[in-house]
Coordinates of C-alpha atoms and ligand atoms in Angstrom, one line a residue:
M1 CA 118.3 73.2 126.4
A2 CA 120.8 72.0 123.9
K3 CA 120.2 72.8 120.3
P4 CA 121.6 70.5 117.6
V5 CA 124.8 71.9 116.2
G6 CA 123.4 71.3 112.8
T7 CA 120.9 74.1 113.2
Y8 CA 123.6 76.7 113.8
A9 CA 125.7 75.4 111.0
A10 CA 122.8 75.7 108.6
L11 CA 122.1 79.2 109.9
A12 CA 125.7 80.2 109.5
V13 CA 125.7 78.9 105.9
A14 CA 122.4 80.7 105.2
L15 CA 123.8 84.0 106.7
V16 CA 126.9 83.8 104.6
L17 CA 124.9 83.1 101.5
F18 CA 122.6 86.0 102.3
V19 CA 125.4 88.4 102.9
F20 CA 127.2 87.5 99.8
A21 CA 124.1 87.3 97.7
L22 CA 123.6 91.1 98.2
P23 CA 126.7 92.4 96.5
L24 CA 126.4 89.8 93.8
R25 CA 122.9 90.9 93.1
A26 CA 124.0 94.5 93.0
Q27 CA 126.7 93.8 90.5
S28 CA 124.6 91.7 88.1
P29 CA 120.9 92.3 88.5
P30 CA 118.9 90.0 86.2
A31 CA 118.2 91.8 82.9
A32 CA 115.1 94.1 83.4
L33 CA 112.5 94.0 80.7
V34 CA 111.7 97.6 81.4
P35 CA 114.6 99.8 82.5
A36 CA 112.6 102.8 83.7
I37 CA 109.1 104.2 84.0
I38 CA 108.5 107.8 83.0
S39 CA 105.1 109.3 83.7
F40 CA 103.2 112.4 82.5
G41 CA 99.8 113.3 83.6
D42 CA 97.4 114.9 86.2
S43 CA 96.5 113.9 89.7
S44 CA 96.1 110.2 88.7
T45 CA 99.9 110.0 88.3
D46 CA 101.3 113.0 90.3
V47 CA 103.6 111.5 93.0
G48 CA 104.5 114.8 94.6
N49 CA 105.4 117.4 92.0
N50 CA 102.7 119.8 93.2
N51 CA 104.2 119.8 96.7
Y52 CA 107.0 121.8 95.1
I53 CA 104.8 124.3 93.2
P54 CA 103.7 126.9 95.7
A55 CA 100.8 128.2 93.7
A56 CA 99.4 124.8 92.8
A57 CA 95.7 124.6 93.6
F58 CA 95.6 120.8 94.3
K59 CA 98.0 119.2 96.7
A60 CA 97.8 116.0 98.6
D61 CA 100.5 116.8 101.2
F62 CA 98.4 116.4 104.3
P63 CA 96.8 113.5 106.1
P64 CA 94.7 111.4 105.5
Y65 CA 96.4 111.2 102.1
G66 CA 99.0 108.5 102.1
R67 CA 97.9 107.0 105.3
N68 CA 98.3 103.5 104.0
F69 CA 101.2 104.2 101.7
T70 CA 104.5 102.3 102.4
T71 CA 105.7 105.2 104.6
H72 CA 102.2 105.9 106.0
K73 CA 102.8 109.6 105.2
P74 CA 101.3 112.0 102.7
T75 CA 103.5 112.1 99.6
G76 CA 101.5 114.2 97.2
R77 CA 99.7 111.1 95.8
F78 CA 95.9 111.6 95.7
C79 CA 95.2 108.3 97.3
D80 CA 95.3 106.5 100.6
G81 CA 98.2 104.4 99.3
K82 CA 99.6 103.5 95.9
L83 CA 98.6 104.8 92.5
V84 CA 98.0 102.6 89.5
T85 CA 101.5 103.6 88.2
D86 CA 103.1 102.6 91.6
F87 CA 101.7 99.1 91.1
T88 CA 103.0 98.9 87.5
G89 CA 106.4 100.2 88.8
E90 CA 106.4 97.3 91.3
C91 CA 105.7 95.0 88.4
R92 CA 108.9 96.3 86.8
I93 CA 110.9 95.6 89.9
S94 CA 109.5 92.2 90.3
Y95 CA 110.5 91.3 86.8
Q96 CA 114.1 92.0 87.8
S97 CA 114.1 89.7 90.7
F98 CA 111.9 87.2 92.4
R99 CA 112.5 89.0 95.7
P100 CA 111.4 92.6 94.9
S101 CA 112.0 94.2 98.2
L102 CA 115.4 92.7 98.6
A103 CA 116.4 93.7 95.1
S104 CA 115.3 97.3 95.4
E105 CA 117.0 97.7 98.8
A106 CA 120.2 96.0 97.7
L107 CA 120.4 98.1 94.6
G108 CA 119.9 101.2 96.6
F109 CA 116.9 102.3 94.6
A110 CA 113.9 104.1 95.9
S111 CA 110.9 101.9 95.3
F112 CA 109.2 104.3 93.0
P113 CA 110.4 106.7 90.3
P114 CA 110.6 110.1 92.0
A115 CA 108.6 113.2 91.4
Y116 CA 110.9 115.2 89.1
L117 CA 110.6 118.4 91.1
S118 CA 111.5 116.6 94.4
P119 CA 115.1 116.6 95.8
Q120 CA 115.0 112.8 95.4
A121 CA 115.1 113.2 91.6
S122 CA 118.9 113.3 91.3
G123 CA 121.9 111.1 90.6
K124 CA 121.4 107.3 90.2
R125 CA 117.7 107.6 91.2
L126 CA 117.0 109.1 87.8
L127 CA 117.9 105.7 86.2
Q128 CA 114.6 104.2 87.2
G129 CA 112.6 107.0 85.6
A130 CA 110.7 110.0 86.9
S131 CA 107.2 111.4 87.1
F132 CA 106.4 114.8 85.5
A133 CA 102.7 114.6 86.4
S134 CA 101.0 117.4 88.1
A135 CA 97.5 117.5 89.6
G136 CA 95.2 119.8 87.8
S137 CA 97.0 119.4 84.5
G138 CA 95.4 118.4 81.2
Y139 CA 95.8 118.0 77.5
Y140 CA 94.3 121.4 77.2
E141 CA 96.8 124.1 78.2
G142 CA 94.0 126.2 79.7
T143 CA 93.2 123.5 82.3
A144 CA 96.7 123.5 83.8
A145 CA 96.7 127.3 83.8
I146 CA 93.5 127.5 86.0
Y147 CA 95.1 125.3 88.6
H148 CA 98.7 126.4 88.4
A149 CA 99.8 122.9 87.4
L150 CA 102.6 121.8 85.1
S151 CA 101.1 122.0 81.7
L152 CA 101.7 119.5 78.9
A153 CA 104.3 121.8 77.4
K154 CA 106.0 122.3 80.8
Q155 CA 106.1 118.5 81.5
M156 CA 107.8 118.1 78.1
E157 CA 110.3 120.8 78.9
Y158 CA 111.2 119.0 82.2
Y159 CA 111.4 115.7 80.3
K160 CA 114.0 117.2 78.0
E161 CA 115.9 118.5 81.0
Y162 CA 115.7 115.0 82.5
R163 CA 117.2 113.4 79.4
I164 CA 120.2 115.7 79.7
E165 CA 120.7 114.9 83.4
L166 CA 120.3 111.2 82.7
A167 CA 123.0 111.3 80.1
K168 CA 125.3 113.0 82.7
V169 CA 124.6 110.2 85.2
T170 CA 125.1 107.3 82.9
G171 CA 126.6 108.5 79.6
K172 CA 124.8 109.4 76.3
R173 CA 124.6 105.9 74.8
K174 CA 123.3 104.2 77.9
A175 CA 120.8 107.0 78.5
A176 CA 119.4 106.6 75.0
G177 CA 119.0 102.9 75.6
I178 CA 117.2 103.5 78.9
L179 CA 114.8 106.0 77.2
S180 CA 114.0 103.8 74.2
G181 CA 113.3 100.9 76.6
A182 CA 111.5 102.9 79.2
V183 CA 107.7 102.7 79.4
H184 CA 106.3 106.2 79.0
L185 CA 102.9 106.6 80.6
M186 CA 100.4 109.4 79.9
S187 CA 97.4 110.0 82.0
F188 CA 95.4 113.2 81.1
G189 CA 91.9 114.2 80.2
N190 CA 89.9 113.7 83.3
G191 CA 90.7 117.2 84.6
D192 CA 90.0 118.7 81.2
F193 CA 86.4 117.6 81.4
F194 CA 85.6 117.5 85.0
Q195 CA 87.7 120.4 86.3
N196 CA 87.3 122.6 83.2
Y197 CA 84.8 121.8 80.3
Y198 CA 81.9 120.7 82.5
I199 CA 82.2 123.6 84.8
N200 CA 82.8 126.4 82.3
S201 CA 79.8 127.4 80.3
S202 CA 81.7 129.7 78.0
L203 CA 84.0 126.9 77.1
R204 CA 81.0 124.7 76.3
R205 CA 79.6 127.4 74.1
L206 CA 82.9 127.6 72.3
Y207 CA 83.1 123.8 71.6
T208 CA 80.8 120.9 71.6
Q209 CA 81.9 117.9 73.7
D210 CA 83.0 116.2 70.4
E211 CA 85.0 119.2 69.3
F212 CA 86.6 119.6 72.6
S213 CA 87.5 115.9 72.6
Q214 CA 89.1 116.3 69.1
L215 CA 91.1 119.2 70.4
L216 CA 92.4 117.2 73.3
I217 CA 93.2 114.3 71.0
R218 CA 95.2 116.5 68.7
R219 CA 97.3 117.6 71.7
F220 CA 97.7 113.9 72.6
A221 CA 98.9 113.1 69.1
S222 CA 101.4 115.9 69.0
F223 CA 102.8 114.9 72.4
V224 CA 103.2 111.3 71.2
K225 CA 105.0 112.5 68.1
D226 CA 107.3 114.7 70.2
L227 CA 108.2 111.8 72.5
H228 CA 108.8 109.5 69.6
G229 CA 111.0 112.2 68.0
L230 CA 113.1 112.2 71.2
G231 CA 113.6 108.4 71.1
A232 CA 110.7 107.1 73.2
R233 CA 109.4 103.8 71.8
R234 CA 107.1 102.4 74.4
I235 CA 104.1 104.6 75.3
G236 CA 101.0 103.8 77.2
A237 CA 98.1 106.3 77.4
T238 CA 95.2 105.8 79.8
S239 CA 91.7 106.2 78.6
L240 CA 89.2 108.4 80.5
P241 CA 87.5 106.7 83.5
P242 CA 83.7 106.5 83.7
V243 CA 83.5 110.2 84.6
G244 CA 79.8 110.1 85.3
C245 CA 80.3 107.5 88.1
L246 CA 82.9 109.4 90.1
P247 CA 81.5 110.4 93.5
A248 CA 81.9 114.2 93.0
P249 CA 79.9 114.4 89.8
I250 CA 77.3 112.0 91.3
N251 CA 76.9 114.3 94.3
L252 CA 77.0 117.5 92.2
F253 CA 74.8 116.6 89.3
G254 CA 73.6 113.0 89.6
H255 CA 71.3 112.8 92.7
G256 CA 73.1 109.7 93.8
R257 CA 73.3 107.9 90.5
C258 CA 75.8 107.6 87.7
I259 CA 75.3 110.2 85.0
S260 CA 75.1 108.1 81.9
R261 CA 75.6 111.1 79.5
L262 CA 79.0 111.8 81.0
N263 CA 80.0 108.2 80.7
A264 CA 78.9 108.2 77.0
E265 CA 80.9 111.3 76.4
A266 CA 84.0 109.7 78.1
Q267 CA 83.6 106.7 75.8
N268 CA 83.3 109.0 72.8
F269 CA 86.7 110.5 73.8
N270 CA 88.1 107.0 74.4
R271 CA 87.0 105.8 70.9
K272 CA 88.8 108.8 69.4
L273 CA 91.9 108.0 71.5
N274 CA 91.9 104.4 70.3
A275 CA 91.5 105.5 66.6
T276 CA 94.3 108.1 66.8
A277 CA 96.6 105.7 68.7
S278 CA 96.3 103.1 65.9
Q279 CA 97.0 105.8 63.3
L280 CA 100.1 106.9 65.2
S281 CA 101.3 103.4 65.6
S282 CA 101.2 102.7 61.9
K283 CA 102.8 106.0 61.0
L284 CA 105.6 106.3 63.5
P285 CA 108.4 103.7 62.9
G286 CA 109.2 101.4 65.8
L287 CA 106.6 102.9 68.1
N288 CA 104.8 100.6 70.5
L289 CA 101.8 102.7 71.6
V290 CA 99.0 101.1 73.7
V291 CA 95.8 102.7 75.0
L292 CA 95.4 101.5 78.6
D293 CA 91.6 101.1 79.1
I294 CA 90.8 102.1 82.7
F295 CA 87.1 102.7 81.9
T296 CA 86.3 99.0 81.7
P297 CA 88.0 97.8 84.9
L298 CA 86.7 100.7 87.0
M299 CA 83.2 100.2 85.6
E300 CA 83.5 96.5 86.5
L301 CA 84.2 97.5 90.1
I302 CA 81.3 100.0 90.1
T303 CA 78.7 97.6 88.6
S304 CA 79.8 94.4 90.5
P305 CA 81.6 95.6 93.6
S306 CA 80.8 92.6 95.8
E307 CA 82.4 90.2 93.4
H308 CA 85.7 92.0 94.0
G309 CA 85.4 92.6 97.7
F310 CA 84.1 96.1 97.6
A311 CA 81.0 97.5 99.3
E312 CA 80.8 101.2 98.6
V313 CA 81.0 102.7 95.1
R314 CA 79.0 105.9 95.3
K315 CA 80.8 107.8 98.1
G316 CA 84.5 108.5 98.6
C317 CA 86.1 107.2 101.8
C318 CA 87.1 110.6 103.1
G319 CA 85.2 113.8 103.4
T320 CA 81.8 112.4 102.7
G321 CA 80.2 113.3 105.9
T322 CA 80.9 117.0 105.8
S323 CA 80.1 118.4 102.4
R324 CA 78.2 116.9 99.5
T325 CA 80.3 118.7 97.0
T326 CA 83.7 117.6 98.4
V327 CA 86.2 116.7 95.8
L328 CA 89.3 116.2 97.9
C329 CA 89.8 115.0 101.4
K330 CA 89.8 117.7 104.1
P331 CA 93.0 118.2 106.1
R332 CA 91.4 116.5 109.1
R333 CA 91.1 112.9 110.0
E334 CA 87.5 113.1 110.9
G335 CA 85.0 111.9 108.3
V336 CA 87.4 109.3 107.0
C337 CA 85.9 105.8 106.7
A338 CA 87.4 103.0 108.7
N339 CA 87.4 100.4 105.9
P340 CA 88.9 102.0 102.7
E341 CA 89.6 98.5 101.3
Q342 CA 85.9 98.2 100.8
Y343 CA 85.6 101.6 99.0
V344 CA 86.3 102.0 95.3
F345 CA 86.9 105.7 95.8
W346 CA 89.1 107.4 98.3
D347 CA 87.9 111.0 97.7
G348 CA 85.5 112.6 95.3
V349 CA 87.4 111.7 92.2
H350 CA 90.3 109.4 93.0
P351 CA 90.2 105.6 93.5
T352 CA 91.5 103.9 96.6
Q353 CA 94.7 101.9 96.7
A354 CA 92.5 98.8 96.7
A355 CA 90.8 99.9 93.5
N356 CA 94.0 101.0 91.9
Q357 CA 95.5 97.5 92.5
Y358 CA 92.6 96.0 90.6
I359 CA 92.9 98.5 87.8
A360 CA 96.7 98.0 87.7
H361 CA 96.3 94.3 87.2
S362 CA 94.0 94.9 84.3
L363 CA 96.4 97.4 82.8
I364 CA 99.4 95.1 83.2
D365 CA 97.5 92.5 81.1
Q366 CA 96.8 95.1 78.5
G367 CA 100.3 96.6 78.7
I368 CA 102.1 93.3 78.0
A369 CA 102.2 94.4 74.4
L370 CA 104.5 97.3 75.5
I371 CA 107.2 95.0 76.9
A372 CA 106.9 92.1 74.5
Ligands
LIG401 C1 86.2 129.6 80.6 O1 86.6 129.4 79.2 C2 86.8 130.6 78.5 C3 87.1 130.1 77.1 O2 88.2 129.3 76.9 C4 88.0 131.3 79.1 O3 88.3 132.5 78.4 C5 87.6 131.6 80.6 O4 88.7 132.2 81.2 C6 87.3 130.4 81.3 N1 86.8 130.7 82.6 C7 87.2 130.2 83.7 C8 86.6 130.6 85.0 O5 88.1 129.3 83.7
LIG402 C1 89.7 101.1 73.1 O1 90.6 100.0 72.9 C2 90.7 99.1 74.0 C3 91.8 98.1 73.7 O2 91.7 97.6 72.4 C4 89.4 98.4 74.3 O3 89.5 97.6 75.4 C5 88.4 99.5 74.6 O4 87.1 99.0 74.7 C6 88.3 100.6 73.4 N1 87.5 101.6 73.9 C7 86.5 102.1 73.1 C8 85.7 103.1 73.8 O5 86.2 101.6 72.1
LIG403 C1 97.1 98.8 103.6 O1 98.3 98.3 103.2 C2 98.5 96.9 103.5 C3 99.9 96.5 103.0 O2 100.3 97.1 101.8 C4 97.4 96.1 102.8 O3 97.6 94.7 103.1 C5 96.1 96.6 103.3 O4 95.0 95.9 102.6 C6 95.9 98.1 103.0 N1 94.7 98.6 103.5 C7 93.8 99.2 102.8 C8 92.7 99.8 103.5 O5 94.0 99.3 101.6

């Protein structure tokens, strides 16, 4: 069968355009609104640092973690797929170009800022940021100590090291520009309560929930001041989730229902976070600090799941059949649900990729102030 010559000609032209478009893109990528994403935190933002900490208590380096990630392999993320911060990272890449996958490949970037302790965190890859987060960490130094995670202080120490390496890769002036333009995300607090305060009665005798919250908030404030002092200008800090509606606390203490006291206490913390964030914003020159409210969108999924395509909000997708007290998935595939896109939670405490995508959309709306 003869094909019209015109088809081949058009194809050839398209191919030539395609091939030449790549190096052109690489030389002059459209100006990015956000040059890099830097993240600090606990298991909600750990993208694999704990894999490189032999003693770390929490690791997600085995299946079924990561089974629906882009590589379909466990990476250290406590999720079946992408974290909220991965989605916000994609948002950054799609601001650069209307064809995100093409742009990131053509520029030779990994799709996501690497875990700082991983071998990938070197050379040009550092330009897009890094994650210093470590599962089991918290605002309270004692939380990280229990779980052999990178404490707040350690994450800051590595961040300072990162700044020096970035300056080596790109020069001091450019590195300073990247860091002042970068979005710095902080996501701590959940572990301080759920993996420490609520399970340690001597800690509870030492501080009321309100006092413990104040102590955490002071750590938050000093971390923000330190970041600001080092030149960071765009900082987003996540609120606590509805702690009383996570599957693990529900199974442990809730007899199948959300524990409203824990949710009220989470909101008490969140109000203090909001108040302190506005004080810091007005005090520190040039600082753009936004509290990213994850309580509201996660609660929305939990109270109206079917409106958003979800069916299960009480149980995690994995590990639910075996033990009622399961927090993390077990390193076996059995007991993993077949339809995680209908589950809000992947394991006993962490949302699924599907839920993270919904939360990320809400955060991107809230975080527009950071890049405006
Ligand atoms: C509980 O908290 C107290 C007070 O901070 C601390 O001394 C103790 O080591 C903690 N216990 C555990 C098991 O973490
Ligand atoms: C904190 O501030 C955010 C953004 O203004 C808001 O959505 C949220 O409801 C506030 N949280 C509390 C507990 O007041
Ligand atoms: C798995 O990932 C694909 C592509 O990213 C997505 O379309 C699908 O909904 C995901 N499945 C679940 C269960 O989240």
